[in-house]
Amino acid sequence: MASPEQPDTHRSNTGTAGASPGSGPLFEAEGVSVRFGGLVALDDASLSVAPHRVHGVIGPNGAGKTTLFNVCCGFVRPSSGRLTWRGSAIPELRPHRLAGMGIARTLQGVGLFPGLSVVDNVMVGADHRRRAGFLSALFALPRSDTDERRLRAIAMAALRELDADSYADRFPASLPYPVQKRVAMARALAAEPELLLLDEPASGLGYDEITELGALVRTLATRMSVVVVDHHMDLVMSICDRITVLDFGRVVATGTPEEVRDDPAVIDAYLGEDARSPERSRDD
Ligand SMILES: Nc1ncnc2c1ncn2[C@@H]1O[C@H](COP(=O)(O)OP(=O)(O)O)[C@@H](O)[C@H]1O
Ligand SMILES: [Mg+2]
């Protein structure tokens, strides 16, 4: 199932020093803790993602999966822990810094802007790739027009990859939910990430759509690493090279799909969920 490690020639100009490409993890979160008031959402959690791998993060509702993604893209500041990119600590855990480094994510649900057309939504994902400065954009100088055309082309290419380019001028609310999910994925791809975080990409999809999604994720792994949170175990088990299991904010297992499936701590986490729900479900 695992694809061979590939030399990484993509985005060689990020300016981040570190181990040579392909020789170690692309991205690591180490010992990350997050507290919301008295609630410990993440408790010393770690995640190590190798280049060109599909890495699953699973766990019961409220386990801290989305919070981990929020830390990885700078939406939530951890109270302790660090993130590394190719072996070097990321000094500034801010969204624009992490996006510029090559991290993109989809949101649980879809999270499209209702007032923007599909193509404009996707262009938002590519926005940090603008070359023209603020003043060029403000005064609509020629460089800003060129930029606009370039970003539109990037957005259309991402929509084509998701087979959603025919909806470019529509507004999200007029589209079926599975199409909205594809648009949200196109928005993340328009950033040309090296690390793509997918939060419940299969939720709300039918069987055939989930099968297509699995094939797409494996294809994407030829050019980026993908971390996927999802409750569809068949999908996660079939597309992931490695899986990290969270329960109550702690990592209870990490390994191959076969290893985590047979791990007593994982079975306990899920049996515990059945036994204790609905109180245990702390979100969704
Ligand atoms: N912004 C927030 N403020 C307060 N509590 C939060 C916030 N975000 C998440 N939580 C809580 O943190 C825990 C982990 O949530 P989350 O990361 O969304 O879990 P998962 O994605 O695994 O279902 C839950 O108990 C949730 O209610
Ligand atoms: Mg979640």
PDB file of C-alpha atoms and ligand atoms in Angstrom:
ATOM      1  CA  MET A   1       0.000   0.000   0.000  1.00  0.00           C
ATOM      2  CA  ALA A   2       2.832   2.381   0.891  1.00  0.00           C
ATOM      3  CA  SER A   3       4.244   4.288  -2.036  1.00  0.00           C
ATOM      4  CA  PRO A   4       8.037   4.529  -2.238  1.00  0.00           C
ATOM      5  CA  GLU A   5       9.602   7.602  -0.715  1.00  0.00           C
ATOM      6  CA  GLN A   6      10.210  10.094  -3.487  1.00  0.00           C
ATOM      7  CA  PRO A   7      12.710  12.897  -3.770  1.00  0.00           C
ATOM      8  CA  ASP A   8      10.916  16.142  -3.182  1.00  0.00           C
ATOM      9  CA  THR A   9      11.671  18.742  -5.795  1.00  0.00           C
ATOM     10  CA  HIS A  10       8.452  20.674  -5.220  1.00  0.00           C
ATOM     11  CA  ARG A  11       8.545  24.025  -3.393  1.00  0.00           C
ATOM     12  CA  SER A  12      12.285  23.970  -2.933  1.00  0.00           C
ATOM     13  CA  ASN A  13      12.266  27.718  -2.323  1.00  0.00           C
ATOM     14  CA  THR A  14      10.434  27.815   1.003  1.00  0.00           C
ATOM     15  CA  GLY A  15      13.570  29.058   2.659  1.00  0.00           C
ATOM     16  CA  THR A  16      13.260  26.510   5.447  1.00  0.00           C
ATOM     17  CA  ALA A  17      16.453  24.794   6.378  1.00  0.00           C
ATOM     18  CA  GLY A  18      16.454  21.211   7.533  1.00  0.00           C
ATOM     19  CA  ALA A  19      17.146  17.636   6.650  1.00  0.00           C
ATOM     20  CA  SER A  20      17.507  16.863   2.974  1.00  0.00           C
ATOM     21  CA  PRO A  21      14.184  16.207   1.264  1.00  0.00           C
ATOM     22  CA  GLY A  22      12.870  12.689   1.652  1.00  0.00           C
ATOM     23  CA  SER A  23      15.292  11.712   4.415  1.00  0.00           C
ATOM     24  CA  GLY A  24      12.942  12.225   7.357  1.00  0.00           C
ATOM     25  CA  PRO A  25       9.468  13.408   8.267  1.00  0.00           C
ATOM     26  CA  LEU A  26       8.065  16.305   6.277  1.00  0.00           C
ATOM     27  CA  PHE A  27       6.118  17.565   9.261  1.00  0.00           C
ATOM     28  CA  GLU A  28       5.942  16.796  12.948  1.00  0.00           C
ATOM     29  CA  ALA A  29       3.839  18.002  15.843  1.00  0.00           C
ATOM     30  CA  GLU A  30       5.627  17.134  19.054  1.00  0.00           C
ATOM     31  CA  GLY A  31       4.140  17.061  22.543  1.00  0.00           C
ATOM     32  CA  VAL A  32       1.282  19.387  21.683  1.00  0.00           C
ATOM     33  CA  SER A  33      -1.167  20.349  24.426  1.00  0.00           C
ATOM     34  CA  VAL A  34      -4.217  22.562  24.054  1.00  0.00           C
ATOM     35  CA  ARG A  35      -6.560  23.651  26.833  1.00  0.00           C
ATOM     36  CA  PHE A  36      -9.881  25.390  26.425  1.00  0.00           C
ATOM     37  CA  GLY A  37     -10.535  26.714  29.903  1.00  0.00           C
ATOM     38  CA  GLY A  38     -10.555  23.627  32.095  1.00  0.00           C
ATOM     39  CA  LEU A  39     -10.921  21.222  29.183  1.00  0.00           C
ATOM     40  CA  VAL A  40      -7.810  19.468  27.905  1.00  0.00           C
ATOM     41  CA  ALA A  41      -8.449  19.058  24.166  1.00  0.00           C
ATOM     42  CA  LEU A  42      -4.926  17.819  23.371  1.00  0.00           C
ATOM     43  CA  ASP A  43      -2.616  16.290  25.940  1.00  0.00           C
ATOM     44  CA  ASP A  44       1.017  15.887  24.843  1.00  0.00           C
ATOM     45  CA  ALA A  45      -0.067  14.687  21.389  1.00  0.00           C
ATOM     46  CA  SER A  46       2.423  14.017  18.617  1.00  0.00           C
ATOM     47  CA  LEU A  47       2.093  13.371  14.894  1.00  0.00           C
ATOM     48  CA  SER A  48       4.836  12.584  12.412  1.00  0.00           C
ATOM     49  CA  VAL A  49       4.039  12.723   8.704  1.00  0.00           C
ATOM     50  CA  ALA A  50       6.455  11.323   6.137  1.00  0.00           C
ATOM     51  CA  PRO A  51       6.758  12.779   2.624  1.00  0.00           C
ATOM     52  CA  HIS A  52       4.244  11.421   0.122  1.00  0.00           C
ATOM     53  CA  ARG A  53       2.369   9.389   2.684  1.00  0.00           C
ATOM     54  CA  VAL A  54      -1.291   9.242   3.609  1.00  0.00           C
ATOM     55  CA  HIS A  55      -1.572   9.476   7.393  1.00  0.00           C
ATOM     56  CA  GLY A  56      -4.893   8.875   9.146  1.00  0.00           C
ATOM     57  CA  VAL A  57      -5.949  10.448  12.427  1.00  0.00           C
ATOM     58  CA  ILE A  58      -8.875   8.681  14.028  1.00  0.00           C
ATOM     59  CA  GLY A  59     -10.607   8.650  17.369  1.00  0.00           C
ATOM     60  CA  PRO A  60     -14.021   9.092  18.954  1.00  0.00           C
ATOM     61  CA  ASN A  61     -15.922  12.371  18.745  1.00  0.00           C
ATOM     62  CA  GLY A  62     -14.271  15.000  20.914  1.00  0.00           C
ATOM     63  CA  ALA A  63     -10.907  13.180  20.883  1.00  0.00           C
ATOM     64  CA  GLY A  64      -9.090  16.297  19.637  1.00  0.00           C
ATOM     65  CA  LYS A  65      -8.666  15.547  15.908  1.00  0.00           C
ATOM     66  CA  THR A  66      -9.923  18.897  14.622  1.00  0.00           C
ATOM     67  CA  THR A  67      -8.011  20.720  17.359  1.00  0.00           C
ATOM     68  CA  LEU A  68      -4.838  18.991  16.171  1.00  0.00           C
ATOM     69  CA  PHE A  69      -5.524  20.233  12.629  1.00  0.00           C
ATOM     70  CA  ASN A  70      -6.209  23.706  14.009  1.00  0.00           C
ATOM     71  CA  VAL A  71      -2.794  23.673  15.681  1.00  0.00           C
ATOM     72  CA  CYS A  72      -1.111  22.390  12.502  1.00  0.00           C
ATOM     73  CA  CYS A  73      -2.419  25.304  10.451  1.00  0.00           C
ATOM     74  CA  GLY A  74      -2.053  27.997  13.116  1.00  0.00           C
ATOM     75  CA  PHE A  75      -5.732  28.515  13.973  1.00  0.00           C
ATOM     76  CA  VAL A  76      -5.146  27.436  17.581  1.00  0.00           C
ATOM     77  CA  ARG A  77      -1.994  28.204  19.556  1.00  0.00           C
ATOM     78  CA  PRO A  78      -0.880  25.237  21.684  1.00  0.00           C
ATOM     79  CA  SER A  79      -0.014  25.829  25.329  1.00  0.00           C
ATOM     80  CA  SER A  80       3.016  23.580  24.865  1.00  0.00           C
ATOM     81  CA  GLY A  81       4.699  21.567  22.142  1.00  0.00           C
ATOM     82  CA  ARG A  82       6.295  22.436  18.834  1.00  0.00           C
ATOM     83  CA  LEU A  83       5.892  21.915  15.118  1.00  0.00           C
ATOM     84  CA  THR A  84       8.738  21.027  12.782  1.00  0.00           C
ATOM     85  CA  TRP A  85       9.043  21.196   9.010  1.00  0.00           C
ATOM     86  CA  ARG A  86      11.728  18.980   7.483  1.00  0.00           C
ATOM     87  CA  GLY A  87      13.382  18.655  10.860  1.00  0.00           C
ATOM     88  CA  SER A  88      13.490  22.351  11.758  1.00  0.00           C
ATOM     89  CA  ALA A  89      11.245  23.963  14.354  1.00  0.00           C
ATOM     90  CA  ILE A  90       8.642  26.290  12.846  1.00  0.00           C
ATOM     91  CA  PRO A  91       9.233  29.500  14.766  1.00  0.00           C
ATOM     92  CA  GLU A  92       5.986  31.301  14.173  1.00  0.00           C
ATOM     93  CA  LEU A  93       2.759  29.321  14.410  1.00  0.00           C
ATOM     94  CA  ARG A  94       0.607  31.767  12.487  1.00  0.00           C
ATOM     95  CA  PRO A  95      -1.833  30.789   9.708  1.00  0.00           C
ATOM     96  CA  HIS A  96      -0.138  32.802   6.931  1.00  0.00           C
ATOM     97  CA  ARG A  97       3.283  31.446   7.888  1.00  0.00           C
ATOM     98  CA  LEU A  98       2.102  27.824   7.864  1.00  0.00           C
ATOM     99  CA  ALA A  99       0.126  28.320   4.643  1.00  0.00           C
ATOM    100  CA  GLY A 100       3.173  29.891   2.986  1.00  0.00           C
ATOM    101  CA  MET A 101       5.235  26.943   4.082  1.00  0.00           C
ATOM    102  CA  GLY A 102       2.933  24.581   2.213  1.00  0.00           C
ATOM    103  CA  ILE A 103       0.221  23.478   4.647  1.00  0.00           C
ATOM    104  CA  ALA A 104      -3.419  23.588   3.505  1.00  0.00           C
ATOM    105  CA  ARG A 105      -6.538  22.094   5.020  1.00  0.00           C
ATOM    106  CA  THR A 106     -10.195  21.536   4.467  1.00  0.00           C
ATOM    107  CA  LEU A 107     -12.659  22.272   7.249  1.00  0.00           C
ATOM    108  CA  GLN A 108     -15.004  19.801   8.890  1.00  0.00           C
ATOM    109  CA  GLY A 109     -18.189  20.440   6.863  1.00  0.00           C
ATOM    110  CA  VAL A 110     -17.424  22.609   3.837  1.00  0.00           C
ATOM    111  CA  GLY A 111     -16.821  26.164   5.039  1.00  0.00           C
ATOM    112  CA  LEU A 112     -17.213  27.872   1.657  1.00  0.00           C
ATOM    113  CA  PHE A 113     -17.950  31.597   1.493  1.00  0.00           C
ATOM    114  CA  PRO A 114     -21.641  31.831   0.531  1.00  0.00           C
ATOM    115  CA  GLY A 115     -21.286  35.259  -1.109  1.00  0.00           C
ATOM    116  CA  LEU A 116     -18.479  34.181  -3.461  1.00  0.00           C
ATOM    117  CA  SER A 117     -18.796  32.160  -6.651  1.00  0.00           C
ATOM    118  CA  VAL A 118     -17.177  28.733  -6.756  1.00  0.00           C
ATOM    119  CA  VAL A 119     -14.114  29.965  -8.657  1.00  0.00           C
ATOM    120  CA  ASP A 120     -13.708  32.947  -6.323  1.00  0.00           C
ATOM    121  CA  ASN A 121     -13.888  30.600  -3.341  1.00  0.00           C
ATOM    122  CA  VAL A 122     -11.115  28.499  -4.833  1.00  0.00           C
ATOM    123  CA  MET A 123      -9.024  31.583  -5.643  1.00  0.00           C
ATOM    124  CA  VAL A 124      -9.030  32.376  -1.921  1.00  0.00           C
ATOM    125  CA  GLY A 125      -7.027  29.174  -1.457  1.00  0.00           C
ATOM    126  CA  ALA A 126      -4.380  30.428  -3.883  1.00  0.00           C
ATOM    127  CA  ASP A 127      -4.280  33.958  -2.521  1.00  0.00           C
ATOM    128  CA  HIS A 128      -0.920  33.709  -0.781  1.00  0.00           C
ATOM    129  CA  ARG A 129       0.581  32.938  -4.199  1.00  0.00           C
ATOM    130  CA  ARG A 130      -0.122  36.479  -5.384  1.00  0.00           C
ATOM    131  CA  ARG A 131       2.937  38.265  -6.709  1.00  0.00           C
ATOM    132  CA  ALA A 132       1.569  41.790  -6.927  1.00  0.00           C
ATOM    133  CA  GLY A 133       1.788  43.844  -3.757  1.00  0.00           C
ATOM    134  CA  PHE A 134      -0.998  45.584  -1.923  1.00  0.00           C
ATOM    135  CA  LEU A 135      -0.545  48.890  -3.766  1.00  0.00           C
ATOM    136  CA  SER A 136      -0.665  47.243  -7.211  1.00  0.00           C
ATOM    137  CA  ALA A 137      -3.940  45.614  -6.233  1.00  0.00           C
ATOM    138  CA  LEU A 138      -5.308  48.815  -4.689  1.00  0.00           C
ATOM    139  CA  PHE A 139      -4.662  50.870  -7.819  1.00  0.00           C
ATOM    140  CA  ALA A 140      -5.467  47.977 -10.193  1.00  0.00           C
ATOM    141  CA  LEU A 141      -2.050  48.210 -11.843  1.00  0.00           C
ATOM    142  CA  PRO A 142      -1.303  45.813 -14.753  1.00  0.00           C
ATOM    143  CA  ARG A 143       0.671  43.455 -12.528  1.00  0.00           C
ATOM    144  CA  SER A 144      -2.415  42.979 -10.391  1.00  0.00           C
ATOM    145  CA  ASP A 145      -4.505  42.041 -13.491  1.00  0.00           C
ATOM    146  CA  THR A 146      -1.906  39.475 -14.521  1.00  0.00           C
ATOM    147  CA  ASP A 147      -1.981  38.087 -11.001  1.00  0.00           C
ATOM    148  CA  GLU A 148      -5.751  37.840 -11.065  1.00  0.00           C
ATOM    149  CA  ARG A 149      -5.662  35.889 -14.336  1.00  0.00           C
ATOM    150  CA  ARG A 150      -2.935  33.604 -13.019  1.00  0.00           C
ATOM    151  CA  LEU A 151      -4.826  32.848  -9.803  1.00  0.00           C
ATOM    152  CA  ARG A 152      -8.014  32.246 -11.768  1.00  0.00           C
ATOM    153  CA  ALA A 153      -6.142  29.751 -13.972  1.00  0.00           C
ATOM    154  CA  ILE A 154      -4.775  28.002 -10.871  1.00  0.00           C
ATOM    155  CA  ALA A 155      -8.287  27.854  -9.388  1.00  0.00           C
ATOM    156  CA  MET A 156      -9.780  26.481 -12.605  1.00  0.00           C
ATOM    157  CA  ALA A 157      -7.083  23.797 -12.797  1.00  0.00           C
ATOM    158  CA  ALA A 158      -7.857  22.755  -9.209  1.00  0.00           C
ATOM    159  CA  LEU A 159     -11.590  22.639  -9.999  1.00  0.00           C
ATOM    160  CA  ARG A 160     -10.877  20.526 -13.093  1.00  0.00           C
ATOM    161  CA  GLU A 161      -8.901  18.058 -11.000  1.00  0.00           C
ATOM    162  CA  LEU A 162     -11.957  17.709  -8.767  1.00  0.00           C
ATOM    163  CA  ASP A 163     -14.257  17.491 -11.807  1.00  0.00           C
ATOM    164  CA  ALA A 164     -16.042  20.634 -10.603  1.00  0.00           C
ATOM    165  CA  ASP A 165     -14.937  23.217 -13.188  1.00  0.00           C
ATOM    166  CA  SER A 166     -18.392  23.294 -14.786  1.00  0.00           C
ATOM    167  CA  TYR A 167     -19.695  24.873 -11.546  1.00  0.00           C
ATOM    168  CA  ALA A 168     -17.142  27.726 -11.559  1.00  0.00           C
ATOM    169  CA  ASP A 169     -19.672  30.555 -11.800  1.00  0.00           C
ATOM    170  CA  ARG A 170     -22.278  29.060  -9.485  1.00  0.00           C
ATOM    171  CA  PHE A 171     -22.697  29.937  -5.810  1.00  0.00           C
ATOM    172  CA  PRO A 172     -22.042  27.229  -3.229  1.00  0.00           C
ATOM    173  CA  ALA A 173     -25.580  27.077  -1.804  1.00  0.00           C
ATOM    174  CA  SER A 174     -26.986  26.125  -5.226  1.00  0.00           C
ATOM    175  CA  LEU A 175     -24.831  22.980  -5.398  1.00  0.00           C
ATOM    176  CA  PRO A 176     -25.381  19.509  -3.937  1.00  0.00           C
ATOM    177  CA  TYR A 177     -23.369  18.877  -0.765  1.00  0.00           C
ATOM    178  CA  PRO A 178     -20.920  16.398  -2.374  1.00  0.00           C
ATOM    179  CA  VAL A 179     -20.064  19.009  -5.037  1.00  0.00           C
ATOM    180  CA  GLN A 180     -19.535  21.623  -2.318  1.00  0.00           C
ATOM    181  CA  LYS A 181     -17.090  19.213  -0.650  1.00  0.00           C
ATOM    182  CA  ARG A 182     -15.186  18.873  -3.931  1.00  0.00           C
ATOM    183  CA  VAL A 183     -15.020  22.662  -4.261  1.00  0.00           C
ATOM    184  CA  ALA A 184     -13.664  22.900  -0.707  1.00  0.00           C
ATOM    185  CA  MET A 185     -11.010  20.340  -1.605  1.00  0.00           C
ATOM    186  CA  ALA A 186     -10.168  22.299  -4.786  1.00  0.00           C
ATOM    187  CA  ARG A 187      -9.688  25.418  -2.624  1.00  0.00           C
ATOM    188  CA  ALA A 188      -7.090  23.549  -0.546  1.00  0.00           C
ATOM    189  CA  LEU A 189      -5.375  22.163  -3.663  1.00  0.00           C
ATOM    190  CA  ALA A 190      -5.186  25.631  -5.237  1.00  0.00           C
ATOM    191  CA  ALA A 191      -2.627  26.455  -2.544  1.00  0.00           C
ATOM    192  CA  GLU A 192      -0.417  23.709  -4.040  1.00  0.00           C
ATOM    193  CA  PRO A 193       0.314  22.352  -0.575  1.00  0.00           C
ATOM    194  CA  GLU A 194       3.017  19.931   0.394  1.00  0.00           C
ATOM    195  CA  LEU A 195       0.920  18.908   3.384  1.00  0.00           C
ATOM    196  CA  LEU A 196      -2.832  18.612   2.917  1.00  0.00           C
ATOM    197  CA  LEU A 197      -5.052  18.162   5.984  1.00  0.00           C
ATOM    198  CA  LEU A 198      -8.505  16.755   5.234  1.00  0.00           C
ATOM    199  CA  ASP A 199     -11.024  16.967   8.077  1.00  0.00           C
ATOM    200  CA  GLU A 200     -13.777  14.401   7.510  1.00  0.00           C
ATOM    201  CA  PRO A 201     -13.677  14.541   3.690  1.00  0.00           C
ATOM    202  CA  ALA A 202     -16.055  11.584   3.354  1.00  0.00           C
ATOM    203  CA  SER A 203     -18.809  12.856   5.630  1.00  0.00           C
ATOM    204  CA  GLY A 204     -22.062  13.248   3.718  1.00  0.00           C
ATOM    205  CA  LEU A 205     -20.797  11.284   0.711  1.00  0.00           C
ATOM    206  CA  GLY A 206     -22.259   8.114  -0.796  1.00  0.00           C
ATOM    207  CA  TYR A 207     -20.427   4.848  -1.337  1.00  0.00           C
ATOM    208  CA  ASP A 208     -19.232   5.582  -4.901  1.00  0.00           C
ATOM    209  CA  GLU A 209     -18.143   9.099  -3.961  1.00  0.00           C
ATOM    210  CA  ILE A 210     -16.132   7.732  -1.040  1.00  0.00           C
ATOM    211  CA  THR A 211     -14.448   5.233  -3.364  1.00  0.00           C
ATOM    212  CA  GLU A 212     -13.541   8.069  -5.756  1.00  0.00           C
ATOM    213  CA  LEU A 213     -12.271  10.144  -2.853  1.00  0.00           C
ATOM    214  CA  GLY A 214      -9.987   7.302  -1.756  1.00  0.00           C
ATOM    215  CA  ALA A 215      -8.495   7.021  -5.247  1.00  0.00           C
ATOM    216  CA  LEU A 216      -8.037  10.795  -5.419  1.00  0.00           C
ATOM    217  CA  VAL A 217      -6.212  10.917  -2.075  1.00  0.00           C
ATOM    218  CA  ARG A 218      -3.817   8.174  -3.174  1.00  0.00           C
ATOM    219  CA  THR A 219      -3.168  10.105  -6.403  1.00  0.00           C
ATOM    220  CA  LEU A 220      -2.534  13.304  -4.441  1.00  0.00           C
ATOM    221  CA  ALA A 221       0.050  11.475  -2.339  1.00  0.00           C
ATOM    222  CA  THR A 222       2.300  11.271  -5.411  1.00  0.00           C
ATOM    223  CA  ARG A 223       2.855  15.008  -5.026  1.00  0.00           C
ATOM    224  CA  MET A 224       2.139  15.818  -1.352  1.00  0.00           C
ATOM    225  CA  SER A 225       1.588  14.305   2.085  1.00  0.00           C
ATOM    226  CA  VAL A 226      -2.022  13.950   3.171  1.00  0.00           C
ATOM    227  CA  VAL A 227      -3.379  13.719   6.703  1.00  0.00           C
ATOM    228  CA  VAL A 228      -6.954  12.543   6.796  1.00  0.00           C
ATOM    229  CA  VAL A 229      -9.402  12.559   9.689  1.00  0.00           C
ATOM    230  CA  ASP A 230     -12.464  10.465   9.010  1.00  0.00           C
ATOM    231  CA  HIS A 231     -14.955   8.155  10.676  1.00  0.00           C
ATOM    232  CA  HIS A 232     -15.312   5.880   7.630  1.00  0.00           C
ATOM    233  CA  MET A 233     -13.026   3.098   8.775  1.00  0.00           C
ATOM    234  CA  ASP A 234     -13.071   1.224   5.450  1.00  0.00           C
ATOM    235  CA  LEU A 235     -11.751   4.341   3.730  1.00  0.00           C
ATOM    236  CA  VAL A 236      -9.149   5.132   6.379  1.00  0.00           C
ATOM    237  CA  MET A 237      -7.902   1.551   6.576  1.00  0.00           C
ATOM    238  CA  SER A 238      -7.624   1.230   2.802  1.00  0.00           C
ATOM    239  CA  ILE A 239      -5.869   4.527   1.930  1.00  0.00           C
ATOM    240  CA  CYS A 240      -3.602   5.227   4.915  1.00  0.00           C
ATOM    241  CA  ASP A 241       0.026   4.180   5.218  1.00  0.00           C
ATOM    242  CA  ARG A 242       0.005   4.996   8.922  1.00  0.00           C
ATOM    243  CA  ILE A 243      -2.657   5.911  11.447  1.00  0.00           C
ATOM    244  CA  THR A 244      -2.539   7.857  14.715  1.00  0.00           C
ATOM    245  CA  VAL A 245      -5.334   7.207  17.182  1.00  0.00           C
ATOM    246  CA  LEU A 246      -6.451   9.918  19.601  1.00  0.00           C
ATOM    247  CA  ASP A 247      -8.626   9.442  22.664  1.00  0.00           C
ATOM    248  CA  PHE A 248      -9.380  12.246  25.125  1.00  0.00           C
ATOM    249  CA  GLY A 249      -6.625  14.335  23.514  1.00  0.00           C
ATOM    250  CA  ARG A 250      -3.933  11.697  23.961  1.00  0.00           C
ATOM    251  CA  VAL A 251      -2.289   9.539  21.306  1.00  0.00           C
ATOM    252  CA  VAL A 252      -3.180   5.975  22.264  1.00  0.00           C
ATOM    253  CA  ALA A 253      -1.661   4.267  19.220  1.00  0.00           C
ATOM    254  CA  THR A 254       0.317   4.949  16.053  1.00  0.00           C
ATOM    255  CA  GLY A 255       1.140   2.379  13.422  1.00  0.00           C
ATOM    256  CA  THR A 256       0.084   0.723  10.212  1.00  0.00           C
ATOM    257  CA  PRO A 257      -3.648   0.146   9.709  1.00  0.00           C
ATOM    258  CA  GLU A 258      -3.159  -3.502  10.686  1.00  0.00           C
ATOM    259  CA  GLU A 259      -1.268  -2.574  13.847  1.00  0.00           C
ATOM    260  CA  VAL A 260      -3.792  -0.047  15.117  1.00  0.00           C
ATOM    261  CA  ARG A 261      -6.798  -2.215  14.206  1.00  0.00           C
ATOM    262  CA  ASP A 262      -5.594  -4.931  16.572  1.00  0.00           C
ATOM    263  CA  ASP A 263      -4.381  -2.605  19.324  1.00  0.00           C
ATOM    264  CA  PRO A 264      -6.321  -3.114  22.583  1.00  0.00           C
ATOM    265  CA  ALA A 265      -6.085   0.619  23.432  1.00  0.00           C
ATOM    266  CA  VAL A 266      -7.811   1.456  20.151  1.00  0.00           C
ATOM    267  CA  ILE A 267     -10.516  -1.121  20.620  1.00  0.00           C
ATOM    268  CA  ASP A 268     -11.040   0.222  24.136  1.00  0.00           C
ATOM    269  CA  ALA A 269     -11.321   3.821  22.860  1.00  0.00           C
ATOM    270  CA  TYR A 270     -14.052   2.866  20.423  1.00  0.00           C
ATOM    271  CA  LEU A 271     -15.856   0.448  22.708  1.00  0.00           C
ATOM    272  CA  GLY A 272     -15.689   3.151  25.370  1.00  0.00           C
ATOM    273  CA  GLU A 273     -17.351   5.528  22.944  1.00  0.00           C
ATOM    274  CA  ASP A 274     -20.260   3.132  22.364  1.00  0.00           C
ATOM    275  CA  ALA A 275     -20.635   2.427  26.051  1.00  0.00           C
ATOM    276  CA  ARG A 276     -20.542   6.058  27.134  1.00  0.00           C
ATOM    277  CA  SER A 277     -22.204   7.997  24.303  1.00  0.00           C
ATOM    278  CA  PRO A 278     -23.948  10.350  23.962  1.00  0.00           C
ATOM    279  CA  GLU A 279     -22.354  12.170  26.950  1.00  0.00           C
ATOM    280  CA  ARG A 280     -18.897  11.313  25.702  1.00  0.00           C
ATOM    281  CA  SER A 281     -19.484  13.034  22.379  1.00  0.00           C
ATOM    282  CA  ARG A 282     -18.047  16.439  23.073  1.00  0.00           C
ATOM    283  CA  ASP A 283     -18.729  17.970  19.685  1.00  0.00           C
ATOM    284  CA  ASP A 284     -20.325  17.551  16.209  1.00  0.00           C
TER     285      ASP A 284
HETATM  286  N1  LIG B   1     -12.848  26.554  20.468  1.00  0.00           N
HETATM  287  C1  LIG B   1     -13.149  25.686  21.432  1.00  0.00           C
HETATM  288  N2  LIG B   1     -13.522  26.106  22.651  1.00  0.00           N
HETATM  289  C2  LIG B   1     -13.809  25.221  23.635  1.00  0.00           C
HETATM  290  N3  LIG B   1     -13.740  23.887  23.507  1.00  0.00           N
HETATM  291  C3  LIG B   1     -13.394  23.414  22.302  1.00  0.00           C
HETATM  292  C4  LIG B   1     -13.078  24.270  21.202  1.00  0.00           C
HETATM  293  N4  LIG B   1     -12.751  23.493  20.125  1.00  0.00           N
HETATM  294  C5  LIG B   1     -12.859  22.218  20.538  1.00  0.00           C
HETATM  295  N5  LIG B   1     -13.239  22.166  21.829  1.00  0.00           N
HETATM  296  C6  LIG B   1     -13.425  20.962  22.632  1.00  0.00           C
HETATM  297  O1  LIG B   1     -12.210  20.231  22.550  1.00  0.00           O
HETATM  298  C7  LIG B   1     -12.477  18.829  22.473  1.00  0.00           C
HETATM  299  C8  LIG B   1     -11.875  18.288  21.197  1.00  0.00           C
HETATM  300  O2  LIG B   1     -12.637  18.763  20.108  1.00  0.00           O
HETATM  301  P1  LIG B   1     -12.285  18.431  18.610  1.00  0.00           P
HETATM  302  O3  LIG B   1     -10.852  18.694  18.376  1.00  0.00           O
HETATM  303  O4  LIG B   1     -13.255  19.182  17.761  1.00  0.00           O
HETATM  304  O5  LIG B   1     -12.567  16.860  18.544  1.00  0.00           O
HETATM  305  P2  LIG B   1     -12.769  15.877  17.294  1.00  0.00           P
HETATM  306  O6  LIG B   1     -12.457  16.637  16.053  1.00  0.00           O
HETATM  307  O7  LIG B   1     -11.858  14.737  17.556  1.00  0.00           O
HETATM  308  O8  LIG B   1     -14.208  15.438  17.346  1.00  0.00           O
HETATM  309  C9  LIG B   1     -13.985  18.679  22.529  1.00  0.00           C
HETATM  310  O9  LIG B   1     -14.347  18.428  23.872  1.00  0.00           O
HETATM  311  C10 LIG B   1     -14.494  20.032  22.070  1.00  0.00           C
HETATM  312  O10 LIG B   1     -15.769  20.313  22.598  1.00  0.00           O
HETATM  313 MG    MG B   2     -13.609  17.129  14.396  1.00  0.00          MG
END
